Amino acid sequence: MTLVRAEPLKTILTTLLERAGTELERAGVCAEHLVLANLKGHDSHGVGMAPSYVRWIAAGKLFPNARPQVIHDKGAVMVVDGQFGLGAPVAKETIELAIARAKQTGVACVALRNSCHIGRIGTYGEQCADAGLVSMHYVNVVGAGPAVAPYGGREPRMLTNPYCCTVPRPDGDHIVLDFATSAIAIGKLRVAHMKGEPAPHGVLIDAAGFPTTDTNAFFTPGAGAYLLPFGQHKGGGLQVLCELLGGALAGQWTMQPGSDRHYGAAVNNMLSIVIDPDAFGGREIYEAEAGAMIDYVRGTPPSLGIDRTRVPGDPEREVQARRLADGVPIDDGTWRDILRAAESVGFTEAEVMALV
Ligand code: NAD
């Protein structure tokens, strides 16, 4: 394990992406996004994604300097094409448009389609919340074959379709509900696999539909183990909605077999609904009421084995405070991958280590 502080980690990632052909500013936005995901504790969507981005750029699947283009603008509704650009800057710029529009119209419903992997969705929710806005984000993932079965099924039909809903708080401690609709993120399963540990119970099924904890069977092509949705029929329902709203409505690209499953890079489509609480009138009353309710929830006596009752966003704030103080732990496999990707664009290990 390598412990790296956030600032040098950003510099390493920025240099890596810049040498892979990304303009400096866009490389910096992406590096910031990935390091923030690690700081928040979501290593599955942090700096470990950068080697894939470098590979997709080299393969001509990800166009690192492509800008999002508004292709339909109808008041509160906008459609933006991500042009298969680098996801973090593309999605950030799209959300800037959504924020500006929601401040004019009270609500904005913005579709982003054809963006390469946009990373941790909570970042876009936080971008809206920092502007004082509520937001909901339905996202699907396409460009590769399915790996997650629908509730009740024993064959995969989708990928990990994330959902996020964020509510702003005046003190900046926003409510950020942000998760994959699969029972566990693939990146977290990969960490267990690399350590030779079994998967948690209840997240994988084998080809016959029986529960399994064998991560080899998931990562070996054709071995026939698949992820389940979280929360049985409830998570399974949300997983399908992400496909229909993020995929079909926003992206016009779902995982149904008639659409392209072999693009060769992870592509996200996202429907964002951004709401200005001012449009409802009475922001002060709303904030006081919401604050009282959040305090009431946080004040619940904890269950056995739990230190305190939290609301969505609290765990990430706690990890961020620790990792800002101590540095970001990067597992050996991920660090090797980053060094290999760096080497492939002429950024030598010696140069990387000099930055650490
Ligand atoms: P997770 O299972 O860790 O759940 C995180 C959510 O649960 C957060 O909102 C967190 O605040 C809340 N939470 C956790 N513990 C809590 C507690 N004790 N009390 C109250 N709330 C609590 O998340 P995940 O499914 O592993 O997803 C990780 C990340 O992966 C997310 O940021 C998601 O956006 C991202 N993701 C992205 C894609 C993509 O294609 N771009 C796909 C899948 C997932």
Coordinates of C-alpha atoms and ligand atoms in Angstrom, one line a residue, residues 42 45 117 119-121 141 160 162 176-180 185 188 268 310-313 315-316, ligand 1:
H42 CA -14.9 5.6 -2.8
H45 CA -14.2 5.5 -8.6
H117 CA -17.2 7.5 -17.6
G119 CA -17.0 8.9 -12.1
R120 CA -18.5 9.5 -8.7
I121 CA -22.0 10.9 -9.2
V141 CA -23.7 2.6 -17.9
T160 CA -24.0 -0.9 -12.0
P162 CA -25.8 4.7 -10.1
V176 CA -25.6 13.2 -0.4
L177 CA -27.2 9.9 -1.2
D178 CA -25.1 8.3 -3.9
F179 CA -24.7 4.7 -4.8
A180 CA -24.5 2.0 -7.4
A185 CA -19.7 -1.6 -6.8
K188 CA -15.2 -3.0 -4.4
N268 CA -22.5 7.1 -19.0
R310 CA -25.6 9.1 10.4
V311 CA -27.4 10.7 7.4
P312 CA -26.2 10.2 3.8
G313 CA -23.0 12.2 3.2
P315 CA -19.5 8.8 6.2
E316 CA -17.8 10.5 3.3
Ligands
NAD1 P1 -22.0 2.8 -1.0 O1 -22.6 1.5 -1.0 O2 -20.7 3.0 -0.3 O3 -23.1 3.8 -0.5 C1 -22.8 5.2 -0.4 C2 -24.0 6.0 0.1 O4 -24.5 5.5 1.3 C3 -23.6 7.4 0.4 O5 -24.6 8.3 0.1 C4 -23.3 7.3 1.9 O6 -23.4 8.6 2.5 C5 -24.4 6.5 2.3 N1 -24.1 5.8 3.6 C6 -23.2 4.8 3.8 N2 -23.1 4.4 5.1 C7 -24.1 5.1 5.7 C8 -24.5 5.2 7.0 N3 -24.0 4.4 8.0 N4 -25.5 6.0 7.3 C9 -26.1 6.8 6.4 N5 -25.7 6.8 5.1 C10 -24.7 6.0 4.8 O7 -21.8 3.3 -2.5 P2 -21.4 2.4 -3.8 O8 -22.6 1.7 -4.3 O9 -20.2 1.6 -3.5 O10 -21.0 3.5 -4.9 C11 -19.7 4.1 -4.8 C12 -19.6 5.2 -5.8 O11 -19.6 4.6 -7.1 C13 -20.7 6.2 -5.9 O12 -20.1 7.5 -5.7 C14 -21.3 6.1 -7.3 O13 -21.7 7.4 -7.8 C15 -20.2 5.5 -8.0 N6 -20.6 4.8 -9.2 C16 -20.4 5.4 -10.5 C17 -20.7 4.6 -11.6 C18 -20.5 5.2 -13.0 O14 -20.8 4.5 -13.9 N7 -20.0 6.4 -13.1 C19 -21.3 3.4 -11.5 C20 -21.5 2.9 -10.2 C21 -21.2 3.6 -9.1

